[in-house]
Amino acid sequence: MADHDLRRLPETFAQIALSAEDDTRRLANDIAMVIRKGDVICLSGDLGAGKSTFARALLRAFANDPELEVPSPTFTLVQTYGFDRFDLSHFDLYRLEEPEELEELGLDDLLAAGAALIEWPEKAEALLPQGALWIQIVQPDGAGDLREVRFFSKNAEWEARIGQTREIRAFLDRADFGGAKRRFLAGDASLRTFETVAVEGRLAVLMRWPFNADAVPEAVRAYMDRVHLARDCRSVIAIGTELRRRGFRAPRIQAADTGRGLVLSDDLGRTTLVEAGVPVPERYFAAVEVLAAMHGEIWPKSVALDNGTDYVVPDYSTDALIAEASLFLDWYVPEVSGKAVDPETRASFETVWKNTLERISEAQTGWVLRDFHSPNLLWQEGASGMDRIGLIDFQDTVRGPVAYDVASLLLDARADIGPDLERSLFEAYVSARKNKSGDFDRTGLEHAYAVMAAQRISKILGIFVRLARRDDKPAYLSHLPRMLGYLDRVLDRPFLSDLKGFYASIRS
């Protein structure tokens, strides 16, 4: 930063007036929601300007702990907090004697593990990262409690991020959630982020799902198109609304701004089908009941939205199914073999899958939620019947073989489902379907289930390696043994002997 005059920041991209401490805390909360690993936030201002209030509020919001002790690091110079999202280090450089002392505090190492909030950054002069966000709090003379907050960064991305989080705050104000406390909930493998918002005892989940085609690599866009991944929040609104209309427990939409990709919906809790990583059979059987009921419905090809448009549910085409299964070749096989798959093997893989899928072309089709497994099935304690299972993460719903979702549940990618439990759940599903339709085709289901299970497992093995290697999420590798065990179990079915032989050849 070329100019550290506390009264002037160069090229300020935003200025916000604050009239009370609550405004300061709310702004800190908003900024805490967009901090990423590796970020540096420089907080400047005269003594008494409100830096300490801002810093404590930001740290508490980031920690999701309003009672977090936040001692001033005036004498220690730095205090590092280990949070679930990532570490956050709080610096106070007021007593820094020489700028070079910053190197002794290990800023670079701390940024490798998290982010940094730095008070009195002027003391470090040019040793701070060029892309840092500078926040200056100014108290105009004679203005009482009035503060002005100014933002500057040489990294243009910060202007977009600050604008986005302020946009969310304005959306919450319009949705009757003014003053809500925002807490980071999750980010997923797509562009979506989730927060919980709370005000006056009311809870909701906020999803932000922007889609800027220019910001997505062409290869990623091509894959999304090929496998029919949704690109905007219209799918969430359409699918969720129709599920609720049919009596299924999808979150009620409280407010939405489709143009900005914002959806505020009911909070169905965090309790899934597992406890301490172990499947709870009662909950899985309840999920089977829901799935069987869904597969007894005739679902529409398109859903009308309140804005007058229609959301068309895409078909789960053979091309899409093969493209997903091919992630096994793209990521898993190179991971274990150390080399890319040759074109001949890829062509043979696609041929064997095309032939296998053709053999179940007469299988029942309908809506396929595509990730019908424990992370997305929320147990509703005290509810009864189908209300016991809350449904989320259904934005990529397609029209295809319904056996896919049966396999997704019974061979849960996030929990160990043993052969006995799998068989019991399968029989429960068959029984529920037979009760609704006397001519239910069990053999057809068994074949479609085996094929869809093999396809999904292949896809997931590739996705988990991709998340570990491309997206720096190595924890996903711990799920590979489970998925490989499922794959061996599925391929042992006589119906898949051709597929088993081919997989044996490429895994050897």
Coordinates of C-alpha atoms in Angstrom, one line a residue:
M1 CA 0.0 0.0 0.0
A2 CA 1.5 3.3 -1.1
D3 CA -0.1 5.6 1.4
H4 CA -0.7 4.7 5.1
D5 CA -2.2 8.1 6.1
L6 CA -5.0 7.1 8.5
R7 CA -7.2 9.9 7.1
R8 CA -6.9 8.8 3.5
L9 CA -7.1 5.5 1.6
P10 CA -6.3 5.6 -2.1
E11 CA -9.0 4.5 -4.5
T12 CA -11.6 3.6 -1.9
F13 CA -14.1 1.3 -3.5
A14 CA -16.8 1.6 -0.8
Q15 CA -17.8 3.7 2.1
I16 CA -20.4 2.8 4.7
A17 CA -21.8 5.0 7.5
L18 CA -22.3 3.3 10.9
S19 CA -24.4 5.1 13.5
A20 CA -24.2 2.6 16.4
E21 CA -22.1 -0.3 17.7
D22 CA -24.7 -2.8 16.5
D23 CA -24.0 -1.5 12.9
T24 CA -20.3 -2.2 13.5
R25 CA -21.0 -5.7 14.7
R26 CA -23.4 -6.4 11.8
L27 CA -20.8 -5.2 9.2
A28 CA -18.1 -7.3 10.8
N29 CA -20.5 -10.3 10.7
D30 CA -21.1 -9.6 6.9
I31 CA -17.4 -9.6 6.2
A32 CA -16.7 -12.7 8.3
M33 CA -19.0 -14.6 5.8
V34 CA -16.7 -14.0 2.8
I35 CA -13.3 -14.5 4.4
R36 CA -11.3 -17.2 2.6
K37 CA -8.2 -19.1 3.5
G38 CA -5.1 -17.0 2.7
D39 CA -6.9 -13.6 3.1
V40 CA -5.3 -10.7 4.9
I41 CA -7.7 -8.0 6.4
C42 CA -6.0 -4.9 7.5
L43 CA -8.0 -2.9 10.1
S44 CA -6.8 0.7 10.6
G45 CA -8.1 3.7 12.5
D46 CA -7.3 6.1 15.3
L47 CA -7.4 5.1 18.9
G48 CA -11.1 4.8 20.0
A49 CA -12.3 4.5 16.4
G50 CA -13.9 1.1 17.1
K51 CA -11.3 -1.3 15.8
S52 CA -11.5 -3.6 18.8
T53 CA -15.3 -3.7 18.6
F54 CA -15.0 -4.6 14.9
A55 CA -12.3 -7.2 15.5
R56 CA -14.1 -9.0 18.3
A57 CA -17.4 -9.1 16.4
L58 CA -15.7 -10.5 13.3
L59 CA -13.9 -13.2 15.3
R60 CA -17.0 -14.2 17.1
A61 CA -19.1 -14.3 14.0
F62 CA -16.4 -16.4 12.3
A63 CA -16.3 -18.8 15.3
N64 CA -20.1 -18.9 15.5
D65 CA -19.6 -18.2 19.2
P66 CA -21.0 -14.9 20.6
E67 CA -19.2 -15.6 23.9
L68 CA -15.8 -16.2 22.4
E69 CA -13.0 -14.7 24.5
V70 CA -11.1 -12.3 22.3
P71 CA -8.2 -10.8 24.3
S72 CA -6.3 -8.0 22.7
P73 CA -2.9 -9.3 21.3
T74 CA -1.3 -6.0 22.1
F75 CA 1.6 -7.6 24.0
T76 CA 1.8 -11.0 22.3
L77 CA 1.3 -9.3 18.9
V78 CA -0.6 -12.3 17.5
Q79 CA -3.3 -14.7 18.7
T80 CA -4.3 -17.7 16.5
Y81 CA -7.7 -19.3 16.7
G82 CA -8.3 -22.8 15.4
F83 CA -11.8 -22.8 13.9
D84 CA -13.7 -25.5 11.9
R85 CA -13.6 -23.5 8.7
F86 CA -9.9 -22.7 9.0
D87 CA -7.5 -20.9 11.4
L88 CA -7.8 -17.1 11.9
S89 CA -4.9 -15.2 13.3
H90 CA -5.5 -11.8 15.0
F91 CA -2.5 -9.4 14.9
D92 CA -2.1 -6.2 16.8
L93 CA 1.0 -4.4 15.5
Y94 CA 0.8 -1.3 17.7
R95 CA 3.9 -2.3 19.6
L96 CA 5.8 -3.5 16.6
E97 CA 9.2 -1.7 16.6
E98 CA 10.5 -2.6 13.2
P99 CA 8.4 -3.8 10.2
E100 CA 10.8 -6.7 9.7
E101 CA 9.5 -8.2 13.0
L102 CA 6.4 -9.2 11.1
E103 CA 8.4 -12.0 9.5
E104 CA 9.4 -13.4 12.9
L105 CA 5.6 -13.6 13.7
G106 CA 5.3 -16.2 10.9
L107 CA 2.6 -14.5 8.8
D108 CA 3.3 -16.5 5.7
D109 CA 3.0 -19.8 7.6
L110 CA -0.2 -18.7 9.3
L111 CA -1.7 -17.8 6.0
A112 CA -1.0 -21.3 4.7
A113 CA -3.3 -22.6 7.4
G114 CA -5.9 -19.8 7.4
A115 CA -6.4 -16.1 7.2
A116 CA -5.3 -13.0 9.2
L117 CA -6.9 -10.0 10.7
I118 CA -4.4 -7.2 11.4
E119 CA -4.9 -4.2 13.6
W120 CA -2.4 -1.2 13.1
P121 CA -1.2 -2.6 9.8
E122 CA 0.6 0.7 9.0
K123 CA 3.4 -0.6 11.3
A124 CA 4.3 -3.3 8.8
E125 CA 4.6 -0.9 5.9
A126 CA 5.2 -2.7 2.6
L127 CA 5.6 -6.2 4.1
L128 CA 1.9 -7.0 3.9
P129 CA 0.5 -8.8 0.9
Q130 CA -0.5 -6.5 -2.0
G131 CA -3.9 -8.1 -2.3
A132 CA -4.9 -7.4 1.3
L133 CA -8.3 -5.8 2.1
W134 CA -7.8 -2.6 4.0
I135 CA -10.7 -1.4 6.2
Q136 CA -10.4 2.0 7.7
I137 CA -12.7 3.2 10.5
V138 CA -12.9 7.0 10.7
Q139 CA -14.7 9.0 13.4
P140 CA -15.4 12.4 12.0
D141 CA -14.8 15.3 14.4
G142 CA -17.9 16.1 16.5
A143 CA -19.9 13.2 15.0
G144 CA -20.5 11.4 18.3
D145 CA -21.1 7.7 17.7
L146 CA -21.1 8.1 13.9
R147 CA -18.4 6.1 12.1
E148 CA -17.4 5.9 8.5
V149 CA -15.9 2.7 7.2
R150 CA -13.8 2.8 4.0
F151 CA -12.6 -0.1 1.9
F152 CA -9.6 -0.4 -0.3
S153 CA -7.7 -3.2 -2.0
K154 CA -5.4 -3.7 -5.0
N155 CA -7.2 -7.0 -5.5
A156 CA -10.3 -6.2 -7.5
E157 CA -12.0 -9.4 -6.2
W158 CA -12.5 -7.8 -2.8
E159 CA -14.8 -5.2 -4.2
A160 CA -17.0 -8.0 -5.6
R161 CA -17.0 -9.9 -2.4
I162 CA -17.8 -7.0 -0.2
G163 CA -20.6 -6.1 -2.6
Q164 CA -22.0 -9.6 -2.5
T165 CA -22.1 -9.8 1.3
R166 CA -23.7 -6.4 1.5
E167 CA -26.2 -7.5 -1.1
I168 CA -27.1 -10.5 1.1
R169 CA -27.6 -8.2 4.1
A170 CA -30.0 -6.1 2.0
F171 CA -31.9 -9.2 0.9
L172 CA -32.3 -10.3 4.5
D173 CA -33.6 -6.9 5.4
R174 CA -36.2 -7.1 2.7
A175 CA -37.1 -10.7 3.8
D176 CA -38.0 -9.5 7.3
F177 CA -34.7 -10.8 8.7
G178 CA -33.3 -7.4 9.4
G179 CA -30.4 -7.5 11.9
A180 CA -30.1 -11.3 11.6
K181 CA -26.9 -13.0 12.8
R182 CA -25.3 -14.8 9.9
R183 CA -23.3 -17.9 10.4
F184 CA -21.3 -19.9 7.8
L185 CA -22.9 -23.3 7.3
A186 CA -21.3 -24.9 4.3
G187 CA -19.9 -24.6 0.9
D188 CA -20.2 -27.5 -1.6
A189 CA -18.5 -28.7 -4.7
S190 CA -20.5 -26.2 -6.8
L191 CA -20.6 -22.4 -6.6
R192 CA -23.1 -22.5 -3.8
T193 CA -22.5 -21.3 -0.2
F194 CA -24.9 -21.7 2.7
E195 CA -25.4 -19.7 5.9
T196 CA -27.8 -20.0 8.8
V197 CA -29.5 -16.7 9.7
A198 CA -31.2 -16.1 13.1
V199 CA -33.2 -13.2 14.5
E200 CA -35.6 -13.1 17.4
G201 CA -35.8 -16.8 17.7
R202 CA -36.5 -17.4 14.0
L203 CA -34.0 -19.6 12.0
A204 CA -33.6 -20.0 8.3
V205 CA -31.0 -21.2 5.8
L206 CA -29.7 -18.9 3.2
M207 CA -28.3 -20.3 0.0
R208 CA -26.3 -18.1 -2.4
W209 CA -25.9 -19.6 -5.8
P210 CA -24.6 -17.2 -8.4
F211 CA -23.7 -18.4 -11.8
N212 CA -21.3 -16.3 -13.8
A213 CA -20.6 -18.3 -17.0
D214 CA -17.5 -16.2 -17.7
A215 CA -16.0 -17.2 -14.4
V216 CA -16.4 -20.9 -15.0
P217 CA -13.8 -22.7 -17.2
E218 CA -15.1 -23.8 -20.5
A219 CA -14.3 -27.5 -19.7
V220 CA -16.4 -27.3 -16.5
R221 CA -19.3 -25.7 -18.3
A222 CA -19.2 -28.4 -21.0
Y223 CA -19.3 -31.1 -18.3
M224 CA -22.1 -29.4 -16.5
D225 CA -24.1 -29.3 -19.7
R226 CA -23.3 -32.9 -20.6
V227 CA -24.5 -34.3 -17.2
H228 CA -27.4 -31.8 -16.7
L229 CA -26.2 -30.0 -13.6
A230 CA -28.3 -27.1 -12.7
R231 CA -26.8 -23.6 -13.0
D232 CA -29.1 -21.5 -10.9
C233 CA -31.5 -21.4 -8.0
R234 CA -34.6 -21.8 -10.1
S235 CA -34.1 -25.6 -9.9
V236 CA -34.2 -25.5 -6.1
I237 CA -37.4 -23.5 -6.0
A238 CA -39.1 -25.6 -8.7
I239 CA -38.2 -29.0 -7.3
G240 CA -38.7 -28.1 -3.7
T241 CA -42.1 -26.5 -4.3
E242 CA -43.3 -29.6 -6.2
L243 CA -42.0 -32.0 -3.6
R244 CA -43.9 -30.0 -0.9
R245 CA -47.0 -29.9 -3.0
R246 CA -46.9 -33.7 -3.1
G247 CA -46.6 -34.0 0.7
F248 CA -42.8 -34.5 1.0
R249 CA -40.7 -32.6 3.6
A250 CA -38.7 -30.1 1.5
P251 CA -37.8 -26.8 3.0
R252 CA -40.4 -24.0 2.6
I253 CA -39.1 -21.1 0.6
Q254 CA -39.4 -17.9 2.7
A255 CA -37.9 -15.5 0.2
A256 CA -36.0 -15.6 -3.1
D257 CA -34.1 -13.4 -5.5
T258 CA -33.5 -15.5 -8.5
G259 CA -31.6 -12.8 -10.3
R260 CA -29.0 -12.7 -7.6
G261 CA -29.1 -16.4 -6.8
L262 CA -30.5 -16.0 -3.2
V263 CA -32.9 -18.3 -1.6
L264 CA -34.0 -18.2 2.1
S265 CA -35.7 -21.3 3.3
D266 CA -36.8 -23.2 6.4
D267 CA -34.0 -24.7 8.5
L268 CA -34.6 -28.5 8.8
G269 CA -31.8 -29.0 11.3
R270 CA -28.5 -30.9 11.1
T271 CA -29.5 -34.5 12.2
T272 CA -29.0 -36.9 9.4
L273 CA -29.5 -40.7 9.1
V274 CA -26.3 -41.5 11.1
E275 CA -25.1 -41.0 14.6
A276 CA -21.4 -40.7 15.3
G277 CA -20.8 -42.0 11.8
V278 CA -22.9 -45.1 12.3
P279 CA -26.2 -45.7 10.3
V280 CA -29.4 -45.6 12.4
P281 CA -31.5 -48.4 10.8
E282 CA -34.8 -46.8 11.8
R283 CA -34.0 -43.6 9.9
Y284 CA -32.9 -45.5 6.8
F285 CA -36.1 -47.5 6.8
A286 CA -38.0 -44.2 7.1
A287 CA -36.0 -42.9 4.1
V288 CA -36.9 -46.0 2.1
E289 CA -40.6 -45.3 2.8
V290 CA -40.2 -41.8 1.4
L291 CA -38.4 -43.0 -1.6
A292 CA -41.0 -45.7 -2.4
A293 CA -43.7 -43.1 -2.1
M294 CA -41.9 -40.8 -4.5
H295 CA -41.5 -43.6 -7.0
G296 CA -45.2 -44.2 -6.9
E297 CA -45.9 -40.7 -8.1
I298 CA -46.0 -39.5 -11.7
W299 CA -43.7 -36.4 -11.8
P300 CA -44.0 -33.5 -14.3
K301 CA -41.6 -32.7 -17.0
S302 CA -41.7 -29.1 -16.1
V303 CA -42.7 -27.0 -13.1
A304 CA -44.3 -23.5 -13.3
L305 CA -42.6 -20.8 -11.2
D306 CA -44.3 -17.8 -9.6
N307 CA -42.4 -15.5 -11.9
G308 CA -44.3 -16.9 -14.9
T309 CA -41.5 -19.1 -16.2
D310 CA -41.3 -22.9 -16.3
Y311 CA -38.4 -24.9 -15.0
V312 CA -37.8 -28.0 -17.3
V313 CA -36.4 -31.0 -15.5
P314 CA -33.7 -32.5 -17.8
D315 CA -33.5 -36.1 -18.9
Y316 CA -30.8 -38.3 -17.4
S317 CA -29.5 -39.3 -20.8
T318 CA -27.2 -42.2 -21.6
D319 CA -24.5 -39.7 -22.5
A320 CA -24.8 -38.1 -19.1
L321 CA -24.6 -41.4 -17.3
I322 CA -21.6 -42.5 -19.2
A323 CA -19.9 -39.1 -18.7
E324 CA -20.4 -39.4 -15.0
A325 CA -19.1 -43.0 -14.8
S326 CA -16.0 -41.8 -16.8
L327 CA -14.9 -39.8 -13.8
F328 CA -13.6 -43.1 -12.7
L329 CA -11.2 -43.1 -15.6
D330 CA -10.4 -39.4 -15.4
W331 CA -9.5 -39.3 -11.7
Y332 CA -9.5 -42.6 -9.8
V333 CA -7.5 -44.8 -12.3
P334 CA -4.7 -42.2 -12.7
E335 CA -4.6 -41.9 -8.9
V336 CA -3.9 -45.6 -8.3
S337 CA -2.0 -46.3 -11.5
G338 CA 0.0 -43.2 -11.8
K339 CA -0.8 -42.7 -15.5
A340 CA -3.6 -41.5 -17.7
V341 CA -6.1 -43.9 -19.3
D342 CA -5.3 -44.5 -23.0
P343 CA -7.9 -43.7 -25.7
E344 CA -8.5 -47.4 -26.5
T345 CA -9.4 -48.2 -22.9
R346 CA -11.7 -45.1 -22.7
A347 CA -13.5 -46.2 -25.9
S348 CA -14.0 -49.7 -24.6
F349 CA -15.2 -48.3 -21.3
E350 CA -17.9 -46.2 -23.0
T351 CA -18.9 -49.1 -25.2
V352 CA -19.4 -51.5 -22.3
W353 CA -21.4 -48.9 -20.4
K354 CA -23.6 -48.1 -23.4
N355 CA -24.4 -51.8 -23.7
T356 CA -25.0 -52.2 -20.0
L357 CA -27.4 -49.2 -19.9
E358 CA -29.2 -50.4 -22.9
R359 CA -30.1 -53.6 -21.0
I360 CA -32.2 -51.6 -18.5
S361 CA -33.8 -49.3 -21.1
E362 CA -37.2 -50.4 -20.0
A363 CA -36.6 -49.7 -16.3
Q364 CA -39.0 -47.4 -14.5
T365 CA -38.2 -43.7 -14.9
G366 CA -39.2 -40.7 -12.9
W367 CA -37.6 -37.9 -10.9
V368 CA -34.1 -38.8 -9.7
L369 CA -32.9 -36.5 -6.9
R370 CA -29.4 -37.8 -7.6
D371 CA -27.9 -37.4 -4.1
F372 CA -30.5 -39.3 -2.0
H373 CA -28.1 -40.2 0.8
S374 CA -27.4 -39.4 4.5
P375 CA -25.9 -35.9 4.2
N376 CA -29.1 -34.7 2.4
L377 CA -31.7 -36.6 4.4
L378 CA -32.4 -34.8 7.7
W379 CA -34.1 -36.7 10.5
Q380 CA -37.1 -34.8 12.0
E381 CA -37.3 -35.9 15.6
G382 CA -40.8 -36.2 16.8
A383 CA -42.4 -36.2 13.3
S384 CA -44.3 -39.1 11.9
G385 CA -44.7 -40.9 8.6
M386 CA -42.9 -39.3 5.6
D387 CA -42.5 -36.0 7.6
R388 CA -39.7 -37.8 9.5
I389 CA -37.3 -37.2 6.5
G390 CA -36.4 -33.7 5.4
L391 CA -35.1 -33.4 1.8
I392 CA -32.3 -31.0 0.8
D393 CA -29.8 -30.7 -2.0
F394 CA -32.1 -31.8 -4.8
Q395 CA -31.2 -29.0 -7.3
D396 CA -29.7 -31.4 -9.8
T397 CA -32.9 -33.5 -10.1
V398 CA -33.3 -35.2 -13.5
R399 CA -35.8 -37.6 -15.1
G400 CA -34.2 -41.1 -15.3
P401 CA -34.1 -44.6 -13.8
V402 CA -35.5 -44.3 -10.3
A403 CA -33.3 -47.2 -9.2
Y404 CA -30.5 -44.7 -9.1
D405 CA -31.8 -43.1 -5.9
V406 CA -32.4 -46.5 -4.4
A407 CA -28.7 -47.3 -4.9
S408 CA -27.7 -43.9 -3.6
L409 CA -29.5 -44.6 -0.3
L410 CA -28.7 -48.3 0.2
L411 CA -25.0 -47.8 -0.7
D412 CA -24.5 -44.6 1.1
A413 CA -21.3 -42.9 0.1
R414 CA -20.9 -41.4 3.6
A415 CA -21.8 -44.3 5.9
D416 CA -20.9 -48.0 6.0
I417 CA -24.0 -50.0 4.9
G418 CA -23.3 -53.7 5.5
P419 CA -24.7 -56.4 3.2
D420 CA -27.4 -57.4 5.7
L421 CA -28.7 -53.9 6.1
E422 CA -28.6 -53.3 2.4
R423 CA -30.7 -56.4 1.7
S424 CA -33.2 -55.5 4.4
L425 CA -33.6 -52.0 3.1
F426 CA -34.0 -53.4 -0.5
E427 CA -36.8 -55.8 0.7
A428 CA -38.5 -52.9 2.5
Y429 CA -38.5 -50.9 -0.6
V430 CA -39.9 -53.7 -2.7
S431 CA -42.6 -54.4 -0.1
A432 CA -43.6 -50.7 -0.1
R433 CA -43.8 -50.6 -3.9
K434 CA -45.8 -53.9 -4.1
N435 CA -48.3 -52.5 -1.6
K436 CA -49.0 -49.7 -4.1
S437 CA -48.8 -51.8 -7.3
G438 CA -49.5 -55.5 -7.5
D439 CA -47.7 -55.8 -10.8
F440 CA -44.4 -54.4 -9.5
D441 CA -41.4 -55.7 -11.5
R442 CA -38.9 -56.9 -8.9
T443 CA -36.5 -58.4 -11.5
G444 CA -36.4 -55.2 -13.5
L445 CA -35.7 -53.3 -10.3
E446 CA -32.9 -55.7 -9.3
H447 CA -31.2 -55.2 -12.7
A448 CA -31.6 -51.5 -12.8
Y449 CA -30.4 -51.2 -9.1
A450 CA -27.2 -53.1 -9.9
V451 CA -26.4 -51.0 -13.0
M452 CA -27.2 -47.7 -11.3
A453 CA -25.2 -48.7 -8.3
A454 CA -22.2 -49.5 -10.4
Q455 CA -22.5 -46.2 -12.3
R456 CA -22.9 -44.1 -9.2
I457 CA -20.0 -45.8 -7.4
S458 CA -17.8 -45.2 -10.4
K459 CA -18.8 -41.6 -10.5
I460 CA -18.2 -41.1 -6.7
L461 CA -14.8 -42.7 -6.8
G462 CA -13.8 -40.2 -9.4
I463 CA -15.4 -37.2 -7.6
F464 CA -13.8 -38.0 -4.3
V465 CA -10.3 -38.2 -5.9
R466 CA -11.0 -35.0 -7.8
L467 CA -12.1 -33.2 -4.6
A468 CA -8.9 -34.4 -2.9
R469 CA -6.5 -33.5 -5.6
R470 CA -8.0 -30.6 -7.6
D471 CA -9.9 -28.9 -4.8
D472 CA -7.4 -29.6 -1.9
K473 CA -9.9 -31.7 0.2
P474 CA -7.8 -34.8 1.1
A475 CA -10.3 -36.0 3.7
Y476 CA -12.4 -37.4 0.8
L477 CA -9.8 -40.1 0.2
S478 CA -10.9 -41.7 3.5
H479 CA -14.1 -42.7 1.8
L480 CA -12.5 -44.7 -1.1
P481 CA -12.2 -48.0 0.8
R482 CA -16.0 -47.9 1.4
M483 CA -16.8 -47.2 -2.2
L484 CA -14.4 -49.9 -3.5
G485 CA -16.1 -52.4 -1.1
Y486 CA -19.5 -51.4 -2.5
L487 CA -18.2 -51.7 -6.1
D488 CA -17.0 -55.2 -5.5
R489 CA -20.3 -56.1 -3.9
V490 CA -22.3 -54.8 -6.8
L491 CA -20.2 -56.3 -9.5
D492 CA -20.6 -59.7 -8.1
R493 CA -24.1 -59.8 -9.4
P494 CA -24.4 -62.2 -12.4
F495 CA -26.2 -59.5 -14.4
L496 CA -23.0 -57.4 -14.4
S497 CA -20.5 -60.1 -15.4
D498 CA -19.4 -58.2 -18.5
L499 CA -18.9 -55.0 -16.5
K500 CA -17.1 -56.9 -13.7
G501 CA -14.6 -58.4 -16.2
F502 CA -13.9 -55.0 -17.7
Y503 CA -13.4 -53.3 -14.3
A504 CA -11.1 -56.1 -13.3
S505 CA -8.9 -55.5 -16.4
I506 CA -8.5 -51.7 -15.7
R507 CA -8.0 -52.1 -12.0
S508 CA -5.3 -54.7 -12.3

